[in-house]
Short mmCIF file of C-alpha atoms in Angstrom, two decimals:
data_model
loop_
_atom_site.label_atom_id
_atom_site.label_comp_id
_atom_site.label_asym_id
_atom_site.label_seq_id
_atom_site.Cartn_x
_atom_site.Cartn_y
_atom_site.Cartn_z
CA MET A 1 0.08 -0.02 -0.02
CA SER A 2 1.32 3.36 -0.84
CA GLY A 3 1.56 6.28 1.58
CA SER A 4 -1.23 8.15 -0.14
CA GLU A 5 -3.58 5.31 0.78
CA ALA A 6 -2.52 4.79 4.44
CA THR A 7 -5.24 4.98 6.92
CA GLY A 8 -5.57 4.38 10.69
CA SER A 9 -2.36 3.63 12.56
CA GLU A 10 -0.39 4.39 9.33
CA SER A 11 -1.83 7.87 8.88
CA ASP A 12 1.55 9.31 9.69
CA SER A 13 3.21 7.70 6.82
CA VAL A 14 4.86 9.96 4.38
CA VAL A 15 5.90 7.38 1.73
CA LEU A 16 4.81 7.14 -1.87
CA TYR A 17 5.82 3.59 -2.04
CA ASP A 18 5.66 1.45 1.04
CA ILE A 19 8.17 -1.21 1.88
CA GLU A 20 6.25 -4.02 0.11
CA ASP A 21 5.28 -1.92 -2.95
CA LYS A 22 6.80 -2.47 -6.35
CA PRO A 23 7.14 0.72 -8.46
CA PRO A 24 7.13 0.38 -12.26
CA LEU A 25 10.49 -0.83 -13.62
CA GLY A 26 10.84 2.43 -15.42
CA GLU A 27 10.78 4.28 -12.09
CA ALA A 28 12.38 1.63 -10.00
CA ILE A 29 15.70 1.37 -11.79
CA PRO A 30 16.59 5.18 -11.74
CA LEU A 31 15.40 5.25 -8.12
CA GLY A 32 17.70 2.36 -7.21
CA ILE A 33 20.59 4.10 -9.00
CA GLN A 34 19.84 7.16 -6.98
CA HIS A 35 20.65 5.13 -3.73
CA VAL A 36 23.89 4.08 -5.25
CA LEU A 37 24.75 7.59 -6.01
CA ALA A 38 24.01 8.77 -2.45
CA MET A 39 26.28 6.24 -0.82
CA PHE A 40 28.97 5.77 -3.59
CA LEU A 41 31.59 8.12 -2.23
CA GLY A 42 31.08 6.90 1.46
CA ASN A 43 31.44 3.28 0.30
CA VAL A 44 34.58 3.79 -1.77
CA ALA A 45 36.47 6.32 0.26
CA PRO A 46 37.44 3.98 3.21
CA PRO A 47 39.20 1.50 1.01
CA LEU A 48 40.88 4.27 -0.95
CA ILE A 49 42.16 6.07 2.21
CA LEU A 50 43.29 2.59 3.67
CA ALA A 51 45.22 1.83 0.64
CA GLY A 52 47.05 5.08 0.78
CA ALA A 53 47.80 4.66 4.54
CA VAL A 54 48.78 0.95 4.83
CA GLY A 55 51.96 -0.15 3.11
CA GLY A 56 50.80 -3.78 2.36
CA VAL A 57 48.02 -2.61 0.01
CA THR A 58 49.83 0.33 -1.72
CA GLY A 59 48.91 0.10 -5.44
CA GLN A 60 45.97 -2.18 -4.78
CA THR A 61 43.30 0.56 -4.66
CA THR A 62 41.53 -0.66 -7.73
CA PHE A 63 41.07 -4.22 -6.40
CA LEU A 64 39.99 -2.98 -2.99
CA VAL A 65 37.30 -0.53 -4.39
CA GLN A 66 35.94 -3.39 -6.56
CA MET A 67 35.65 -5.65 -3.39
CA ALA A 68 33.80 -2.73 -1.42
CA LEU A 69 31.27 -2.43 -4.09
CA ILE A 70 30.66 -6.06 -4.53
CA VAL A 71 30.32 -6.72 -0.85
CA ALA A 72 28.13 -3.81 -0.29
CA GLY A 73 25.89 -5.02 -3.05
CA VAL A 74 25.55 -8.49 -1.61
CA ALA A 75 25.11 -7.06 1.93
CA THR A 76 22.33 -4.80 0.72
CA LEU A 77 20.54 -7.60 -1.10
CA VAL A 78 20.60 -9.81 2.26
CA GLN A 79 19.10 -6.92 4.16
CA VAL A 80 16.33 -6.54 1.47
CA PHE A 81 15.73 -10.14 0.87
CA PRO A 82 16.64 -11.96 4.20
CA ILE A 83 18.25 -15.51 4.41
CA GLY A 84 16.53 -17.04 7.31
CA PRO A 85 17.23 -14.77 10.29
CA VAL A 86 19.84 -12.81 8.56
CA GLY A 87 18.34 -9.56 7.19
CA ALA A 88 15.80 -6.96 8.37
CA LYS A 89 13.45 -7.28 5.12
CA LEU A 90 13.70 -3.42 4.89
CA PRO A 91 15.14 -1.00 2.39
CA ILE A 92 18.63 -0.96 4.18
CA VAL A 93 21.63 0.05 1.96
CA MET A 94 24.86 -1.35 3.40
CA GLY A 95 28.44 -0.23 2.75
CA THR A 96 31.86 0.22 4.18
CA SER A 97 31.91 2.07 7.52
CA PHE A 98 34.16 5.09 8.37
CA ALA A 99 33.85 4.20 11.98
CA PHE A 100 36.37 1.39 11.56
CA LEU A 101 38.89 3.39 9.35
CA GLY A 102 40.99 5.21 11.76
CA PRO A 103 41.72 1.97 14.07
CA LEU A 104 42.12 -0.31 11.06
CA ILE A 105 44.77 1.96 9.64
CA GLY A 106 46.61 1.73 12.99
CA ILE A 107 46.13 -2.05 13.09
CA GLY A 108 47.26 -2.29 9.46
CA ASN A 109 50.35 -0.28 10.04
CA GLN A 110 51.36 -2.21 13.17
CA PHE A 111 50.42 -5.77 12.42
CA GLY A 112 49.94 -5.75 8.58
CA ILE A 113 46.94 -6.02 6.32
CA ALA A 114 46.15 -9.51 7.11
CA ALA A 115 45.36 -8.37 10.77
CA VAL A 116 42.87 -5.89 9.40
CA PHE A 117 40.72 -8.58 7.77
CA GLY A 118 41.52 -11.12 10.55
CA ALA A 119 40.31 -8.81 13.35
CA SER A 120 37.23 -7.93 11.32
CA LEU A 121 36.33 -11.52 10.75
CA LEU A 122 36.94 -12.89 14.25
CA ALA A 123 35.12 -9.87 16.06
CA ALA A 124 32.07 -10.00 13.71
CA PRO A 125 30.05 -12.35 15.96
CA VAL A 126 29.79 -9.52 18.47
CA GLU A 127 27.16 -7.77 16.36
CA MET A 128 25.42 -11.06 15.61
CA ALA A 129 25.17 -11.51 19.30
CA MET A 130 23.77 -8.05 19.77
CA GLY A 131 20.96 -8.95 17.51
CA LEU A 132 20.19 -12.18 19.52
CA THR A 133 20.35 -10.38 22.94
CA LEU A 134 19.00 -7.05 22.09
CA ASP A 135 17.06 -6.67 25.37
CA ARG A 136 20.09 -7.44 27.72
CA PHE A 137 22.59 -4.69 26.55
CA ARG A 138 20.38 -1.77 25.82
CA ASN A 139 20.78 0.05 29.17
CA TYR A 140 24.40 0.35 28.73
CA PHE A 141 24.33 2.43 25.56
CA PRO A 142 22.32 5.49 26.05
CA PRO A 143 22.82 8.51 23.63
CA LEU A 144 25.34 9.97 25.94
CA VAL A 145 27.68 6.91 25.35
CA THR A 146 27.01 6.48 21.61
CA GLY A 147 27.13 10.25 20.96
CA ILE A 148 30.55 10.52 22.44
CA VAL A 149 31.91 7.70 20.45
CA VAL A 150 30.31 8.96 17.15
CA MET A 151 31.91 12.51 17.79
CA LEU A 152 35.34 10.76 18.48
CA ILE A 153 35.00 8.91 15.14
CA GLY A 154 34.64 12.32 13.24
CA LEU A 155 37.41 14.05 15.21
CA THR A 156 40.06 11.41 14.91
CA LEU A 157 39.46 11.08 11.06
CA ILE A 158 39.88 14.78 10.42
CA PRO A 159 43.75 14.76 10.35
CA THR A 160 43.47 12.05 7.64
CA GLY A 161 41.06 14.22 5.73
CA MET A 162 43.47 17.11 6.05
CA ASN A 163 46.28 15.07 4.64
CA TYR A 164 44.26 14.14 1.70
CA ALA A 165 43.07 17.72 1.19
CA ALA A 166 46.73 18.67 1.03
CA GLY A 167 47.24 16.33 -1.65
CA ALA A 168 49.19 13.56 -0.09
CA SER A 169 47.82 10.75 2.04
CA ALA A 170 51.25 9.92 3.25
CA GLY A 171 51.47 13.03 5.23
CA PRO A 172 53.42 16.37 5.41
CA GLY A 173 56.71 14.89 4.21
CA ALA A 174 55.31 13.91 0.73
CA ALA A 175 56.04 15.78 -2.33
CA GLY A 176 53.45 18.28 -3.18
CA TYR A 177 51.99 18.32 0.23
CA GLY A 178 49.99 21.53 0.59
CA SER A 179 50.67 22.91 -2.90
CA LEU A 180 48.25 25.63 -4.18
CA ALA A 181 46.89 23.25 -6.87
CA ASN A 182 45.97 20.58 -4.28
CA LEU A 183 44.50 23.12 -1.79
CA GLY A 184 42.65 24.70 -4.76
CA LEU A 185 41.08 21.37 -5.86
CA ALA A 186 40.10 20.32 -2.23
CA GLY A 187 38.54 23.87 -1.70
CA LEU A 188 36.56 23.60 -4.94
CA VAL A 189 35.06 20.29 -3.76
CA LEU A 190 34.29 21.63 -0.36
CA VAL A 191 32.64 24.78 -1.68
CA VAL A 192 30.61 23.03 -4.47
CA THR A 193 29.46 20.54 -1.87
CA VAL A 194 28.41 23.07 0.69
CA VAL A 195 26.54 25.41 -1.81
CA LEU A 196 24.51 22.35 -3.19
CA ASN A 197 23.85 21.04 0.22
CA GLN A 198 22.81 24.27 1.85
CA PHE A 199 21.28 26.19 -1.04
CA PHE A 200 19.43 23.70 -3.04
CA GLU A 201 16.74 21.26 -2.29
CA GLY A 202 15.75 17.90 -3.82
CA PHE A 203 18.01 15.42 -5.43
CA LEU A 204 21.13 17.81 -5.81
CA ARG A 205 21.07 18.27 -2.14
CA VAL A 206 21.09 14.56 -1.48
CA ILE A 207 23.99 13.82 -3.77
CA SER A 208 25.85 17.10 -2.98
CA VAL A 209 29.15 15.40 -1.84
CA PHE A 210 28.99 13.20 -4.99
CA VAL A 211 28.52 16.09 -7.33
CA GLY A 212 31.35 18.07 -5.53
CA ILE A 213 33.78 15.21 -6.19
CA VAL A 214 32.84 14.88 -9.76
CA VAL A 215 33.37 18.52 -10.37
CA GLY A 216 36.67 18.40 -8.74
CA TYR A 217 37.66 15.29 -10.75
CA VAL A 218 36.75 16.92 -14.09
CA VAL A 219 38.90 19.99 -12.96
CA ALA A 220 41.84 17.77 -12.01
CA ILE A 221 41.64 16.07 -15.44
CA ALA A 222 41.69 19.52 -17.23
CA MET A 223 44.78 20.58 -15.01
CA GLY A 224 46.56 17.37 -16.12
CA MET A 225 46.71 15.98 -12.72
CA VAL A 226 45.07 12.60 -13.39
CA ASP A 227 46.87 9.62 -14.79
CA PHE A 228 44.57 7.17 -16.56
CA ALA A 229 47.19 4.55 -17.46
CA ALA A 230 45.84 2.14 -14.86
CA VAL A 231 42.31 2.57 -16.34
CA ALA A 232 43.61 1.63 -19.86
CA SER A 233 45.28 -1.48 -18.53
CA ALA A 234 42.31 -2.57 -16.26
CA GLY A 235 40.15 -5.35 -17.53
CA TRP A 236 36.36 -5.29 -18.13
CA LEU A 237 35.52 -8.18 -15.89
CA THR A 238 36.95 -9.80 -12.68
CA VAL A 239 36.16 -12.48 -10.40
CA PRO A 240 36.28 -11.84 -6.50
CA THR A 241 39.31 -13.42 -4.87
CA PRO A 242 38.81 -14.60 -1.30
CA LEU A 243 41.56 -14.13 1.29
CA ARG A 244 43.98 -12.52 -1.10
CA TYR A 245 45.83 -11.03 1.76
CA GLY A 246 45.55 -13.76 4.38
CA LEU A 247 44.19 -13.47 7.90
CA ALA A 248 45.92 -12.74 11.18
CA PHE A 249 44.31 -12.30 14.66
CA PRO A 250 46.41 -10.19 17.11
CA PRO A 251 44.28 -10.14 20.38
CA SER A 252 44.44 -6.44 20.76
CA ALA A 253 43.35 -5.77 17.28
CA VAL A 254 40.37 -8.17 17.68
CA LEU A 255 39.26 -6.45 20.85
CA THR A 256 39.51 -3.11 19.23
CA VAL A 257 37.28 -4.08 16.29
CA ALA A 258 34.79 -5.98 18.61
CA PHE A 259 34.22 -2.64 20.49
CA LEU A 260 33.65 -0.77 17.24
CA TYR A 261 31.08 -3.54 16.17
CA VAL A 262 29.15 -2.56 19.32
CA ILE A 263 29.07 1.09 18.37
CA THR A 264 28.14 0.50 14.80
CA GLY A 265 25.37 -1.71 16.04
CA MET A 266 23.97 1.23 17.76
CA GLU A 267 24.08 3.15 14.63
CA THR A 268 22.23 0.28 12.72
CA ILE A 269 19.47 0.35 15.16
CA GLY A 270 19.05 4.09 14.69
CA ASP A 271 19.08 3.73 10.92
CA ILE A 272 16.39 0.94 10.95
CA SER A 273 14.29 3.18 13.14
CA GLY A 274 14.71 6.10 10.86
CA THR A 275 13.79 3.95 7.91
CA VAL A 276 10.58 2.46 9.01
CA SER A 277 9.45 5.79 10.69
CA ALA A 278 8.79 7.00 7.16
CA THR A 279 6.06 4.54 7.01
CA GLY A 280 4.35 5.82 10.07
CA ARG A 281 5.39 2.85 12.50
CA ASP A 282 8.16 1.63 14.62
CA PRO A 283 10.57 -1.24 14.06
CA SER A 284 9.63 -4.74 15.16
CA ARG A 285 12.29 -6.66 17.21
CA GLU A 286 12.49 -9.05 14.36
CA GLU A 287 13.60 -6.24 12.03
CA LEU A 288 16.12 -4.85 14.53
CA ARG A 289 17.55 -8.40 15.26
CA GLY A 290 17.69 -9.37 11.58
CA GLY A 291 19.39 -6.15 10.70
CA LEU A 292 22.04 -6.49 13.29
CA ILE A 293 22.76 -10.17 12.56
CA ALA A 294 23.06 -9.20 8.86
CA ASP A 295 25.67 -6.49 9.81
CA GLY A 296 27.72 -8.96 11.61
CA VAL A 297 27.35 -11.88 9.11
CA MET A 298 28.00 -9.47 6.07
CA SER A 299 30.95 -7.97 7.68
CA ALA A 300 32.45 -11.38 8.28
CA PHE A 301 31.65 -12.19 4.63
CA GLY A 302 33.37 -8.88 3.69
CA ALA A 303 36.63 -9.85 5.68
CA VAL A 304 36.90 -13.04 3.66
CA PHE A 305 36.60 -11.08 0.33
CA ASN A 306 38.95 -8.41 1.27
CA ALA A 307 36.48 -5.71 2.27
CA LEU A 308 36.19 -3.60 5.37
CA PRO A 309 33.25 -4.12 7.79
CA ASN A 310 29.85 -3.34 6.41
CA THR A 311 26.97 -1.40 8.20
CA SER A 312 23.76 0.40 7.24
CA PHE A 313 24.29 3.90 5.58
CA SER A 314 22.49 6.90 7.28
CA GLN A 315 22.51 9.01 4.11
CA ASN A 316 20.12 6.33 2.43
CA VAL A 317 17.82 6.54 5.42
CA GLY A 318 17.71 10.18 4.77
CA LEU A 319 16.94 9.52 1.10
CA VAL A 320 14.05 7.29 1.94
CA ASN A 321 12.46 9.89 4.24
CA PHE A 322 13.14 12.65 1.74
CA THR A 323 11.88 11.05 -1.35
CA GLY A 324 9.01 8.94 0.26
CA VAL A 325 10.21 5.85 -1.47
CA ALA A 326 10.61 3.09 1.00
CA SER A 327 10.21 0.07 -1.40
CA ARG A 328 12.64 -2.62 -0.53
CA TYR A 329 12.62 -3.71 -4.15
CA VAL A 330 14.03 -0.38 -5.24
CA VAL A 331 16.91 -0.71 -2.75
CA GLY A 332 17.31 -4.34 -4.13
CA ILE A 333 17.95 -2.89 -7.56
CA GLY A 334 20.58 -0.54 -6.06
CA GLY A 335 22.27 -3.62 -4.59
CA VAL A 336 22.31 -5.31 -7.91
CA VAL A 337 23.89 -2.19 -9.55
CA LEU A 338 26.68 -2.13 -6.92
CA ILE A 339 27.58 -5.84 -7.79
CA LEU A 340 27.64 -4.93 -11.37
CA LEU A 341 29.93 -1.89 -10.80
CA GLY A 342 32.20 -3.99 -8.61
CA LEU A 343 32.65 -6.76 -11.22
CA VAL A 344 34.03 -4.24 -13.84
CA PRO A 345 37.69 -3.43 -12.92
CA LYS A 346 37.75 -0.19 -15.19
CA VAL A 347 35.25 1.34 -12.72
CA GLY A 348 37.53 0.71 -9.72
CA ALA A 349 40.51 1.96 -11.78
CA VAL A 350 38.69 5.34 -12.66
CA VAL A 351 37.84 5.77 -8.93
CA SER A 352 41.43 4.90 -7.91
CA ALA A 353 42.93 7.53 -10.28
CA MET A 354 41.24 10.32 -8.40
CA PRO A 355 43.84 12.78 -6.98
CA ASP A 356 44.08 12.78 -3.14
CA ALA A 357 43.07 16.40 -2.97
CA VAL A 358 39.86 15.68 -4.69
CA LEU A 359 38.93 12.83 -2.35
CA GLY A 360 40.16 15.01 0.56
CA GLY A 361 37.66 17.77 -0.19
CA GLY A 362 34.66 15.44 0.12
CA ALA A 363 36.10 13.30 2.79
CA LEU A 364 36.77 16.30 5.14
CA ILE A 365 33.14 17.31 4.88
CA LEU A 366 31.94 13.69 5.63
CA PHE A 367 34.34 13.37 8.64
CA ALA A 368 33.08 16.68 10.08
CA MET A 369 29.42 15.70 9.58
CA ILE A 370 30.27 12.46 11.60
CA PHE A 371 31.20 14.71 14.49
CA SER A 372 28.17 16.87 13.92
CA SER A 373 25.94 13.66 14.01
CA GLY A 374 27.38 12.66 17.41
CA ALA A 375 26.81 16.18 18.79
CA ARG A 376 23.17 16.04 17.54
CA ILE A 377 22.65 12.66 19.26
CA ILE A 378 23.65 14.25 22.49
CA THR A 379 21.80 17.63 22.20
CA GLN A 380 18.71 16.01 21.13
CA ASN A 381 18.46 13.23 23.77
CA VAL A 382 20.67 14.28 26.76
CA THR A 383 20.30 16.91 29.54
CA LEU A 384 23.81 18.21 30.01
CA ASP A 385 23.57 18.56 33.83
CA HIS A 386 26.61 18.30 36.06
CA ARG A 387 26.88 14.50 35.85
CA ASN A 388 26.50 14.20 32.07
CA SER A 389 28.80 17.11 31.35
CA THR A 390 31.56 15.50 33.37
CA ILE A 391 31.12 12.17 31.52
CA LEU A 392 31.20 13.88 28.16
CA ALA A 393 34.27 16.21 29.04
CA LEU A 394 36.31 13.39 30.74
CA SER A 395 35.64 10.84 27.96
CA MET A 396 36.47 13.22 25.24
CA ALA A 397 39.71 14.37 27.04
CA LEU A 398 40.85 10.84 27.47
CA GLY A 399 40.06 9.82 23.85
CA LEU A 400 41.66 12.70 22.26
CA GLY A 401 44.47 12.71 24.72
CA VAL A 402 45.79 9.42 23.56
CA ALA A 403 45.31 10.30 19.91
CA PHE A 404 47.23 13.47 20.34
CA ARG A 405 49.88 12.04 22.61
CA PRO A 406 50.20 8.33 21.91
CA GLU A 407 53.69 8.22 23.66
CA ILE A 408 51.86 8.34 26.94
CA LEU A 409 51.36 4.59 26.49
CA GLN A 410 54.90 3.74 25.28
CA ASN A 411 55.82 2.06 28.54
CA LEU A 412 52.85 -0.42 28.38
CA PRO A 413 52.80 -3.85 26.48
CA THR A 414 52.32 -3.50 22.63
CA GLU A 415 48.85 -5.22 22.73
CA VAL A 416 47.66 -2.40 25.33
CA GLN A 417 49.02 0.32 23.20
CA THR A 418 47.14 -0.94 20.23
CA LEU A 419 43.86 -1.31 22.17
CA PHE A 420 43.92 1.89 24.05
CA GLY A 421 45.94 3.99 21.56
CA SER A 422 42.55 4.24 19.69
CA ALA A 423 40.59 7.34 20.81
CA LEU A 424 37.36 5.52 20.09
CA VAL A 425 38.18 2.64 22.38
CA THR A 426 39.70 4.72 25.23
CA GLY A 427 37.05 7.45 25.06
CA GLY A 428 34.29 4.96 24.49
CA ILE A 429 35.25 2.71 27.28
CA ALA A 430 35.57 5.83 29.58
CA ALA A 431 32.01 6.95 28.63
CA LEU A 432 30.63 3.31 29.20
CA VAL A 433 32.29 2.97 32.60
CA LEU A 434 31.52 6.50 33.90
CA ASN A 435 27.89 6.03 32.90
CA VAL A 436 27.74 2.93 35.03
CA VAL A 437 29.56 4.13 38.09
CA ILE A 438 28.46 7.68 38.45
CA PRO A 439 25.25 7.98 40.36
CA GLY A 440 22.18 9.31 38.53
CA GLY A 441 22.44 7.17 35.29
CA GLY A 442 19.98 4.62 33.90
CA VAL A 443 21.89 1.40 34.59
CA GLY A 444 19.81 0.20 37.54
CA THR A 445 19.85 3.51 39.35
CA GLY A 446 17.29 5.80 37.73
CA PRO A 447 16.05 7.49 34.59
CA THR A 448 18.14 7.73 31.51
CA GLU A 449 17.97 8.37 27.63
CA TYR A 450 17.80 5.64 25.13
CA THR A 451 18.93 5.59 21.46
CA ASP A 452 16.37 4.93 18.74
CA GLY A 453 14.57 1.76 19.11
CA LEU A 454 16.04 0.94 22.61
CA ALA A 455 13.45 2.35 24.91
CA PRO A 456 12.72 -0.23 27.76
CA GLU A 457 9.44 -1.95 27.89
CA THR A 458 6.72 -0.26 30.23
CA PRO A 459 3.24 -1.78 31.07
CA THR A 460 1.83 0.46 28.24
CA ASN A 461 4.23 -0.48 25.45
CA MET A 462 4.98 -4.21 25.96
CA GLN A 463 4.18 -4.78 22.34
CA ASP A 464 6.22 -6.47 19.72
CA ASP A 465 7.23 -2.92 18.41
CA ILE A 466 9.78 -0.61 19.89
CA PRO A 467 9.03 3.07 20.47
CA ASP A 468 10.24 5.51 17.96
CA SER A 469 12.29 8.52 19.03
CA GLY A 470 10.90 10.75 16.38
CA THR A 471 14.36 11.68 14.96
CA SER A 472 15.80 10.65 11.63
CA PRO A 473 19.16 11.28 10.02
CA THR A 474 19.90 14.05 7.62
CA PRO A 475 20.84 13.23 4.06
CA ILE A 476 24.50 14.27 4.37
CA ASP A 477 25.41 12.04 7.35
CA ASP A 478 27.72 9.10 6.71
CA ASP A 479 28.86 5.79 8.48
#
């Protein structure tokens, strides 16, 4: 049933096509491609940045981009068309997550690229377990905790974005770092993106980052800053190669990634809630559980096929709410398009040829908006009284402290340095522990706030559905 025909309890629906509706193919195909456009940069940027930052995969960007596209397509199809308990049966678009990028770069540089995929594989059951035990852990992750971690994700990625904007992912010592040409390209991408996002409405606003990148890429070509030799030599068809880089399982790396799976699980719950809110209802526990299990299963699948962990993409949630098209069949078409793009090496080669400065202009905005997302979680759900302000301030200070001065851990065992050298882990664990031990919180001692879809049961809401928070992501946000 379409949104225009909704009645009764579905009167708040804003959809033109509901979840089970099948738009005409002439409409469904461009609508599916629109979902791909909205998430494309967010999906390919993490493998591009990883390849530039970790020595073991230098020169492997085309292959990593292909794998990211294929795995995202398969994961999206599983969310749309579940396999048993795996999948939400909702229009959820999946892709590689920025949340893992910073820590995985550190793991890759310390232990090698095999540890990146090994830790992602071995820790993936954490998110599956979250789906199976949803009711048991929810008290421990109110918006105060998750908001702090999301803010730290954005803040710790900004130096990487600045390096790319300066034209050299390797850092200040690289040739051409901070040249006027590189800064000009990055600035052009940033300006075009902000103008489209803030002064336009409709589709241009939704894909503002993508358009900014395309404009910057075209200008870079005109300036002679793009080498297409790799595109000419790339083939037209490839077959995915599992375990190309092997697997390794350093305990500290596994623990770090396991914690990140918990955080991205919280984001997935919010994305599922935001998606179904467009249809005028709340998500069922089966949808939440299926979505979380799929996140874990498909992240493990991605690790086997040389892709970073996958999670739901918030910008596509915004697209569902913005366009009123909630059909899971439309998103399924988008998943098929992603797979087809990944099977064509020339597509990956074109993306890989993009100058660092062009990617940096777009990535810097995405990283900054991740921070903004975390701030919004807190400001919309948390009263910053003395208790909560203390937790926020101390957690951010500890997290950023180890990021700015990692030498403080130099006398500790290597494994401890890897685990607590991550701002996300140190700041996140600090927020989690402080929220438990400082009086006045919601872990057995009184009222608290809850993330989307995690409000506890009361005598009046002990239904199969979970209350909706009434909030939804904005289109520019990214995972």
